[in-house]
Amino acid sequence: MISGAERGRGGDALARHLLKPENDEVEVLVPRGLGSPDLIGQVRELVALSLGGRTDRPVYHVHCDPDPAIADNDGARRRFWALFEQEFGLASQPYAGAIHVKHGRRHEHRVYSLVRPSGAVVDVGYDYLRRERCARVVEYEHGMPVPTPSKHSRAIVRALREQGRDDVAAWMEASGTTTAARPVARLSPQERLIQERTGVDLDGLRAAALAAWRESADGPGFIEALRARGLALRQGRSGPVVVDGTGTAHLATRLVGAAARRADGTRIPAAAVRERLAGLTLQTHGETHGQDRGAHERGAVAAAPGGGPRDGAGAGRDAGGAVAHRDADGAHSERGRRGGGGVEHALDRLVARPAAARLRARLRLMAPAANRELADRLDSVRARTWIAVPGMAVDIWGLPIQGERPRLG
């Protein structure tokens, strides 16, 4: 039995995924704890019920697919969900879902709310291992000759013995699953989604990256070998990445290591990949030619005589790339300068304004409608300003604080 799960925010896209027409048949489940008549409404309701929880991923999407060797598919699914809900404490949680029939096989999807009525969030830590344990019990009880291979077999056997299921543990040990080489999935769930989205065959990409690796002896040689295959090497957030024809990045250490392991069982350590690529100056992944050209143009503007703009691209910007604005009196201001200013500079500019202007701004901020008449009166007496007594404490508006009274001049 195969099971999979993903925790997320929910949404209409998830409901549409459960209703996708590429299946031979889709049967919407009778929901639990929900009143919406359709699956899209039910998923929306699950999300709404979870708003009180302290999590931004309140929805748990789980599917189970019984092995063809199990004759009673419906019974196996029922038993799996009973064990699953007991394991995770989800027996009273609302859920919605659907059964898919594809190529004659039936598998079931459920979407659970992880937020309890109290606001507590269900703990789904180590969910893969825990779901695998439930699946092994179902396989044993439904007469499968051997369990589905799992890289967690030894841990599952220990947990089964702790729970008193020595019969299932002994069945797994007798099959040799605890001593066999740990299986390696061809694609992770994330890689499968990437492959579906981009249309790029990841096995072919891995083979190309491995061939480029073995053809080269150093970093520059690896870059050239990748380029000959239509690939590029860029700098990613976690290290060098191989960029395919669609612009999708794949971590180089993982790509080369997985390709070698799948090709001949050898392992190319990530440290070896990083060592070969150390010292390379790589363009950051995500930078486009347009962005590079914009940076070049900004550099040209900065290099112009006097730092002023030249004709064409870059006109209207100062040497630092800021947009130049002309005030009413003809003077240039620095509104929009990147990286400049900040709260302190804004406060300095505010304090530098005339005292009457500071008071007008303060009144408008406090209550625009109530103080509009008073602000208009202050506009008509601009010559009158607050004069602070030497040593008197004033705020950023120029008004006395600590109970001191100003005098008019």
Short mmCIF file of C-alpha atoms in Angstrom, two decimals:
data_model
loop_
_atom_site.label_atom_id
_atom_site.label_comp_id
_atom_site.label_asym_id
_atom_site.label_seq_id
_atom_site.Cartn_x
_atom_site.Cartn_y
_atom_site.Cartn_z
CA MET A 1 0.00 0.00 0.00
CA ILE A 2 1.26 3.42 -0.95
CA SER A 3 0.27 6.56 0.92
CA GLY A 4 1.23 10.18 0.50
CA ALA A 5 0.47 13.41 2.31
CA GLU A 6 1.00 17.14 2.00
CA ARG A 7 0.20 19.91 4.44
CA GLY A 8 -0.88 23.29 3.09
CA ARG A 9 -3.25 26.23 3.01
CA GLY A 10 -6.04 24.54 1.07
CA GLY A 11 -7.89 26.48 -1.62
CA ASP A 12 -9.86 25.91 -4.79
CA ALA A 13 -6.83 24.50 -6.63
CA LEU A 14 -6.75 21.57 -4.22
CA ALA A 15 -10.44 20.86 -4.76
CA ARG A 16 -9.99 21.04 -8.54
CA HIS A 17 -7.09 18.62 -8.24
CA LEU A 18 -9.37 16.11 -6.53
CA LEU A 19 -11.94 16.58 -9.31
CA LYS A 20 -9.51 16.43 -12.24
CA PRO A 21 -11.13 14.78 -15.27
CA GLU A 22 -8.07 12.76 -16.30
CA ASN A 23 -9.24 9.99 -13.97
CA ASP A 24 -11.52 7.32 -15.40
CA GLU A 25 -13.95 7.97 -12.56
CA VAL A 26 -14.21 10.44 -9.66
CA GLU A 27 -16.50 9.73 -6.72
CA VAL A 28 -16.86 12.56 -4.19
CA LEU A 29 -16.94 11.30 -0.60
CA VAL A 30 -19.65 12.12 1.90
CA PRO A 31 -17.86 14.69 4.08
CA ARG A 32 -17.64 14.66 7.85
CA GLY A 33 -18.47 17.75 9.87
CA LEU A 34 -19.10 19.92 6.80
CA GLY A 35 -22.29 21.31 5.31
CA SER A 36 -21.27 22.52 1.85
CA PRO A 37 -22.89 20.58 -1.01
CA ASP A 38 -19.84 20.46 -3.35
CA LEU A 39 -16.16 19.67 -2.93
CA ILE A 40 -14.91 23.20 -3.62
CA GLY A 41 -17.24 24.57 -0.95
CA GLN A 42 -16.21 21.82 1.46
CA VAL A 43 -12.50 22.65 1.13
CA ARG A 44 -13.30 26.34 1.62
CA GLU A 45 -15.26 25.42 4.72
CA LEU A 46 -12.32 23.40 6.06
CA VAL A 47 -10.09 26.44 5.70
CA ALA A 48 -12.67 28.71 7.34
CA LEU A 49 -13.02 26.33 10.29
CA SER A 50 -9.25 26.48 10.78
CA LEU A 51 -8.93 30.27 11.06
CA GLY A 52 -8.59 30.14 14.85
CA GLY A 53 -5.54 27.89 14.79
CA ARG A 54 -1.97 29.08 15.16
CA THR A 55 -0.79 27.78 11.81
CA ASP A 56 -0.65 28.99 8.24
CA ARG A 57 -0.96 25.41 6.93
CA PRO A 58 -4.18 24.13 8.47
CA VAL A 59 -5.13 21.56 5.83
CA TYR A 60 -3.72 18.01 5.54
CA HIS A 61 -4.16 16.27 2.18
CA VAL A 62 -3.63 12.48 2.41
CA HIS A 63 -4.12 9.69 -0.12
CA CYS A 64 -3.86 5.91 0.08
CA ASP A 65 -3.50 3.45 -2.80
CA PRO A 66 -3.84 -0.26 -1.89
CA ASP A 67 -1.54 -2.69 -3.66
CA PRO A 68 -3.11 -4.72 -6.52
CA ALA A 69 -2.23 -7.87 -4.53
CA ILE A 70 -4.93 -6.89 -2.02
CA ALA A 71 -8.25 -8.25 -3.28
CA ASP A 72 -10.47 -6.20 -0.96
CA ASN A 73 -9.54 -2.67 -2.01
CA ASP A 74 -12.46 -1.01 -0.20
CA GLY A 75 -11.80 -2.95 3.01
CA ALA A 76 -8.10 -2.10 2.90
CA ARG A 77 -8.88 1.59 2.54
CA ARG A 78 -11.36 1.54 5.39
CA ARG A 79 -8.83 -0.20 7.65
CA PHE A 80 -6.07 2.24 6.67
CA TRP A 81 -8.19 5.29 7.49
CA ALA A 82 -9.20 3.81 10.84
CA LEU A 83 -5.55 3.20 11.79
CA PHE A 84 -4.48 6.55 10.35
CA GLU A 85 -7.06 8.56 12.29
CA GLN A 86 -6.20 6.68 15.49
CA GLU A 87 -2.48 7.31 14.97
CA PHE A 88 -2.84 11.05 14.37
CA GLY A 89 -5.86 11.75 16.57
CA LEU A 90 -8.04 12.79 13.64
CA ALA A 91 -11.09 10.64 14.38
CA SER A 92 -13.30 13.65 15.15
CA GLN A 93 -11.78 16.12 12.68
CA PRO A 94 -13.79 17.33 9.64
CA TYR A 95 -12.69 16.06 6.26
CA ALA A 96 -13.71 15.99 2.60
CA GLY A 97 -12.36 13.92 -0.26
CA ALA A 98 -12.80 11.82 -3.34
CA ILE A 99 -12.13 8.33 -4.70
CA HIS A 100 -10.30 8.09 -8.02
CA VAL A 101 -10.44 5.17 -10.42
CA LYS A 102 -7.57 5.11 -12.89
CA HIS A 103 -6.42 2.17 -15.03
CA GLY A 104 -8.72 -0.08 -13.04
CA ARG A 105 -7.20 0.86 -9.65
CA ARG A 106 -9.03 2.71 -6.90
CA HIS A 107 -7.31 5.10 -4.54
CA GLU A 108 -8.71 7.63 -2.10
CA HIS A 109 -7.90 11.23 -1.22
CA ARG A 110 -8.95 12.95 1.99
CA VAL A 111 -8.45 16.54 3.10
CA TYR A 112 -8.50 16.99 6.89
CA SER A 113 -8.61 20.09 9.06
CA LEU A 114 -5.67 20.09 11.49
CA VAL A 115 -7.15 22.71 13.81
CA ARG A 116 -9.26 21.46 16.70
CA PRO A 117 -12.26 23.42 18.05
CA SER A 118 -10.03 24.62 20.91
CA GLY A 119 -7.58 26.13 18.43
CA ALA A 120 -4.91 23.49 19.08
CA VAL A 121 -3.17 22.11 16.01
CA VAL A 122 -2.84 18.37 15.39
CA ASP A 123 0.75 17.14 15.53
CA VAL A 124 1.69 15.42 12.27
CA GLY A 125 5.40 15.15 12.97
CA TYR A 126 7.19 12.17 11.40
CA ASP A 127 4.04 11.58 9.38
CA TYR A 128 5.73 9.50 6.67
CA LEU A 129 7.03 6.94 9.15
CA ARG A 130 3.71 6.81 10.98
CA ARG A 131 1.68 6.37 7.81
CA GLU A 132 4.04 3.64 6.63
CA ARG A 133 3.46 1.76 9.87
CA CYS A 134 -0.32 1.89 9.33
CA ALA A 135 0.14 0.65 5.76
CA ARG A 136 2.25 -2.35 6.86
CA VAL A 137 -0.47 -3.41 9.28
CA VAL A 138 -3.09 -3.24 6.51
CA GLU A 139 -0.89 -5.25 4.15
CA TYR A 140 -0.34 -7.96 6.76
CA GLU A 141 -4.01 -8.18 7.70
CA HIS A 142 -5.10 -8.40 4.05
CA GLY A 143 -2.75 -11.21 3.16
CA MET A 144 -0.01 -9.59 1.12
CA PRO A 145 2.86 -12.08 0.74
CA VAL A 146 5.57 -9.47 1.39
CA PRO A 147 5.43 -5.86 2.59
CA THR A 148 5.99 -2.88 0.34
CA PRO A 149 9.71 -1.96 0.51
CA SER A 150 10.41 1.03 2.72
CA LYS A 151 13.55 2.81 3.82
CA HIS A 152 12.00 2.96 7.32
CA SER A 153 11.50 -0.80 7.69
CA ARG A 154 13.76 -1.20 10.73
CA ALA A 155 12.20 1.77 12.53
CA ILE A 156 8.71 0.47 11.68
CA VAL A 157 9.54 -2.96 13.14
CA ARG A 158 10.74 -1.38 16.40
CA ALA A 159 7.58 0.72 16.66
CA LEU A 160 5.34 -2.28 15.93
CA ARG A 161 6.94 -4.29 18.71
CA GLU A 162 6.48 -1.37 21.11
CA GLN A 163 2.78 -1.33 20.19
CA GLY A 164 2.42 -5.09 20.73
CA ARG A 165 2.14 -6.01 17.04
CA ASP A 166 4.85 -8.68 17.11
CA ASP A 167 2.99 -10.59 14.40
CA VAL A 168 3.39 -7.81 11.86
CA ALA A 169 7.01 -7.17 12.91
CA ALA A 170 7.91 -10.85 12.52
CA TRP A 171 6.25 -10.93 9.08
CA MET A 172 8.33 -7.97 7.97
CA GLU A 173 11.57 -9.46 9.30
CA ALA A 174 10.87 -12.83 7.65
CA SER A 175 10.46 -11.08 4.29
CA GLY A 176 13.99 -9.66 4.51
CA THR A 177 12.80 -6.08 4.22
CA THR A 178 14.79 -4.99 7.28
CA THR A 179 18.11 -6.20 5.82
CA ALA A 180 17.57 -5.28 2.17
CA ALA A 181 19.21 -2.19 0.65
CA ARG A 182 17.16 0.88 1.30
CA PRO A 183 15.12 1.77 -1.80
CA VAL A 184 15.58 5.16 -3.40
CA ALA A 185 12.54 6.81 -4.93
CA ARG A 186 13.00 7.83 -8.56
CA LEU A 187 11.36 11.18 -7.85
CA SER A 188 10.40 12.97 -4.67
CA PRO A 189 6.89 14.48 -4.56
CA GLN A 190 8.36 17.94 -5.18
CA GLU A 191 10.45 16.69 -8.11
CA ARG A 192 7.40 15.00 -9.58
CA LEU A 193 5.50 18.28 -9.47
CA ILE A 194 8.43 20.10 -11.09
CA GLN A 195 8.58 17.52 -13.87
CA GLU A 196 4.85 17.81 -14.52
CA ARG A 197 4.99 21.59 -14.56
CA THR A 198 8.04 22.02 -16.78
CA GLY A 199 7.78 18.94 -18.98
CA VAL A 200 11.52 18.30 -18.45
CA ASP A 201 12.37 14.63 -17.83
CA LEU A 202 14.42 14.67 -14.63
CA ASP A 203 16.06 11.32 -15.34
CA GLY A 204 17.35 12.70 -18.64
CA LEU A 205 18.50 15.88 -16.93
CA ARG A 206 20.36 13.88 -14.29
CA ALA A 207 22.05 11.76 -16.96
CA ALA A 208 23.16 14.89 -18.84
CA ALA A 209 24.54 16.48 -15.66
CA LEU A 210 26.41 13.28 -14.74
CA ALA A 211 27.90 13.01 -18.25
CA ALA A 212 29.06 16.64 -18.03
CA TRP A 213 30.56 15.94 -14.61
CA ARG A 214 32.51 12.93 -15.81
CA GLU A 215 33.73 14.68 -18.95
CA SER A 216 35.22 17.55 -16.95
CA ALA A 217 38.04 17.79 -14.45
CA ASP A 218 37.35 21.20 -12.95
CA GLY A 219 34.67 23.84 -12.54
CA PRO A 220 35.16 25.71 -15.85
CA GLY A 221 35.19 22.40 -17.72
CA PHE A 222 31.93 21.41 -16.04
CA ILE A 223 30.34 24.70 -17.12
CA GLU A 224 31.41 24.13 -20.73
CA ALA A 225 30.18 20.53 -20.73
CA LEU A 226 26.81 21.68 -19.37
CA ARG A 227 26.59 24.46 -21.96
CA ALA A 228 27.15 21.93 -24.73
CA ARG A 229 24.03 20.13 -23.51
CA GLY A 230 21.88 23.24 -23.35
CA LEU A 231 22.27 23.67 -19.59
CA ALA A 232 23.78 26.43 -17.45
CA LEU A 233 25.40 26.67 -14.05
CA ARG A 234 24.22 29.49 -11.79
CA GLN A 235 24.47 30.46 -8.15
CA GLY A 236 21.39 29.54 -6.11
CA ARG A 237 20.39 30.18 -2.51
CA SER A 238 21.86 26.86 -1.31
CA GLY A 239 24.79 26.64 -3.70
CA PRO A 240 25.42 26.17 -7.43
CA VAL A 241 22.37 25.09 -9.45
CA VAL A 242 21.97 23.57 -12.90
CA VAL A 243 19.41 25.53 -14.93
CA ASP A 244 17.47 23.64 -17.60
CA GLY A 245 15.93 25.00 -20.79
CA THR A 246 12.80 26.21 -18.99
CA GLY A 247 14.81 28.25 -16.48
CA THR A 248 14.12 25.84 -13.61
CA ALA A 249 17.01 25.45 -11.15
CA HIS A 250 18.17 22.09 -9.78
CA LEU A 251 20.72 21.93 -6.96
CA ALA A 252 23.96 20.67 -8.54
CA THR A 253 25.06 18.52 -5.59
CA ARG A 254 21.72 16.71 -5.49
CA LEU A 255 21.44 16.35 -9.27
CA VAL A 256 24.90 14.85 -9.77
CA GLY A 257 24.69 12.65 -6.66
CA ALA A 258 21.28 11.21 -7.57
CA ALA A 259 22.39 10.57 -11.16
CA ALA A 260 25.49 8.64 -10.07
CA ARG A 261 23.58 6.59 -7.52
CA ARG A 262 20.95 5.65 -10.07
CA ALA A 263 23.43 4.99 -12.88
CA ASP A 264 25.81 2.54 -11.22
CA GLY A 265 25.19 2.64 -7.47
CA THR A 266 28.21 4.80 -6.73
CA ARG A 267 27.90 7.92 -4.68
CA ILE A 268 29.39 11.29 -5.52
CA PRO A 269 29.44 13.18 -2.21
CA ALA A 270 28.05 16.67 -2.12
CA ALA A 271 31.38 17.83 -0.66
CA ALA A 272 33.16 16.63 -3.80
CA VAL A 273 30.80 18.62 -6.01
CA ARG A 274 31.20 21.74 -3.89
CA GLU A 275 34.99 21.36 -3.90
CA ARG A 276 35.15 21.23 -7.70
CA LEU A 277 32.87 24.23 -8.08
CA ALA A 278 34.53 26.31 -5.35
CA GLY A 279 36.04 29.57 -6.52
CA LEU A 280 33.78 29.97 -9.56
CA THR A 281 32.17 33.35 -10.12
CA LEU A 282 28.64 32.49 -11.15
CA GLN A 283 25.73 34.65 -12.18
CA THR A 284 22.94 34.51 -9.61
CA HIS A 285 19.99 32.46 -10.75
CA GLY A 286 17.04 34.70 -11.54
CA GLU A 287 19.05 37.57 -13.02
CA THR A 288 17.86 38.34 -16.52
CA HIS A 289 19.57 40.05 -19.43
CA GLY A 290 17.13 42.92 -19.00
CA GLN A 291 18.23 43.38 -15.41
CA ASP A 292 21.88 43.19 -16.39
CA ARG A 293 21.30 45.78 -19.12
CA GLY A 294 19.54 48.04 -16.62
CA ALA A 295 22.51 47.81 -14.25
CA HIS A 296 24.85 48.63 -17.14
CA GLU A 297 22.77 51.66 -18.05
CA ARG A 298 22.75 52.88 -14.47
CA GLY A 299 26.52 52.55 -14.42
CA ALA A 300 26.73 54.59 -17.62
CA VAL A 301 24.61 57.32 -16.06
CA ALA A 302 26.88 57.41 -13.02
CA ALA A 303 29.92 57.68 -15.29
CA ALA A 304 28.50 60.64 -17.23
CA PRO A 305 30.21 64.02 -16.70
CA GLY A 306 29.01 65.48 -13.46
CA GLY A 307 27.07 62.34 -12.70
CA GLY A 308 24.11 63.63 -14.70
CA PRO A 309 21.93 61.68 -17.10
CA ARG A 310 22.81 61.19 -20.72
CA ASP A 311 20.42 61.10 -23.63
CA GLY A 312 18.29 57.99 -23.89
CA ALA A 313 18.03 55.32 -21.21
CA GLY A 314 18.70 56.49 -17.72
CA ALA A 315 17.57 60.08 -18.23
CA GLY A 316 15.76 61.47 -15.24
CA ARG A 317 17.90 59.57 -12.73
CA ASP A 318 20.78 60.79 -10.65
CA ALA A 319 24.16 59.12 -10.29
CA GLY A 320 22.87 56.78 -7.61
CA GLY A 321 19.95 55.58 -9.69
CA ALA A 322 17.36 57.69 -7.87
CA VAL A 323 14.53 59.33 -9.73
CA ALA A 324 15.10 63.09 -9.75
CA HIS A 325 12.15 65.32 -8.85
CA ARG A 326 11.98 69.07 -9.28
CA ASP A 327 10.23 71.05 -6.59
CA ALA A 328 8.09 74.11 -7.25
CA ASP A 329 11.03 76.43 -6.64
CA GLY A 330 13.17 74.60 -9.20
CA ALA A 331 15.37 72.80 -6.70
CA HIS A 332 15.97 69.07 -7.05
CA SER A 333 14.87 66.77 -4.27
CA GLU A 334 15.89 63.19 -3.59
CA ARG A 335 12.50 61.55 -3.29
CA GLY A 336 12.71 57.94 -4.34
CA ARG A 337 16.45 57.48 -3.72
CA ARG A 338 17.14 53.78 -3.21
CA GLY A 339 18.78 52.86 0.05
CA GLY A 340 18.75 56.44 1.34
CA GLY A 341 16.65 58.11 3.98
CA GLY A 342 15.00 55.99 6.60
CA VAL A 343 13.08 56.94 9.70
CA GLU A 344 15.84 59.12 11.13
CA HIS A 345 16.21 61.13 7.91
CA ALA A 346 12.44 61.53 7.65
CA LEU A 347 12.29 62.90 11.20
CA ASP A 348 15.18 65.27 10.47
CA ARG A 349 13.33 66.64 7.45
CA LEU A 350 10.17 66.99 9.53
CA VAL A 351 11.91 68.91 12.28
CA ALA A 352 13.51 71.22 9.71
CA ARG A 353 10.12 72.42 8.48
CA PRO A 354 8.73 75.74 9.79
CA ALA A 355 7.00 75.43 13.13
CA ALA A 356 3.60 76.47 11.77
CA ALA A 357 3.86 73.85 9.04
CA ARG A 358 4.65 71.21 11.64
CA LEU A 359 1.60 72.19 13.67
CA ARG A 360 -0.65 72.12 10.59
CA ALA A 361 0.59 68.64 9.71
CA ARG A 362 0.04 67.46 13.25
CA LEU A 363 -3.52 68.74 13.35
CA ARG A 364 -4.34 67.17 9.99
CA LEU A 365 -3.00 63.83 11.13
CA MET A 366 -4.94 63.91 14.38
CA ALA A 367 -8.40 64.70 12.97
CA PRO A 368 -8.61 66.01 9.41
CA ALA A 369 -12.31 66.93 9.43
CA ALA A 370 -12.39 68.50 12.89
CA ASN A 371 -9.25 70.62 12.47
CA ARG A 372 -9.50 71.65 8.81
CA GLU A 373 -10.81 75.12 9.72
CA LEU A 374 -8.10 75.64 12.31
CA ALA A 375 -5.42 74.47 9.86
CA ASP A 376 -6.73 76.91 7.23
CA ARG A 377 -6.49 79.75 9.77
CA LEU A 378 -2.89 78.79 10.49
CA ASP A 379 -2.17 78.89 6.76
CA SER A 380 -3.24 82.54 6.73
CA VAL A 381 -0.85 83.51 9.52
CA ARG A 382 2.34 81.86 8.31
CA ALA A 383 4.45 84.67 9.68
CA ARG A 384 3.51 83.73 13.19
CA THR A 385 5.70 80.93 14.55
CA TRP A 386 6.23 79.19 17.82
CA ILE A 387 9.27 80.44 19.64
CA ALA A 388 10.69 78.03 22.19
CA VAL A 389 12.33 79.34 25.32
CA PRO A 390 16.03 78.31 25.42
CA GLY A 391 16.30 74.99 27.19
CA MET A 392 12.62 74.19 26.69
CA ALA A 393 12.03 70.58 25.59
CA VAL A 394 10.10 70.31 22.30
CA ASP A 395 8.86 67.37 20.28
CA ILE A 396 9.53 66.72 16.58
CA TRP A 397 6.69 69.09 15.72
CA GLY A 398 8.42 71.94 17.57
CA LEU A 399 5.82 72.03 20.33
CA PRO A 400 6.80 72.23 24.01
CA ILE A 401 6.46 69.06 26.04
CA GLN A 402 6.45 68.23 29.75
CA GLY A 403 3.63 70.70 30.41
CA GLU A 404 5.55 73.86 29.38
CA ARG A 405 3.58 76.55 27.61
CA PRO A 406 4.87 78.27 24.47
CA ARG A 407 4.74 81.93 23.71
CA LEU A 408 3.83 83.48 20.37
CA GLY A 409 6.14 85.88 18.53
#
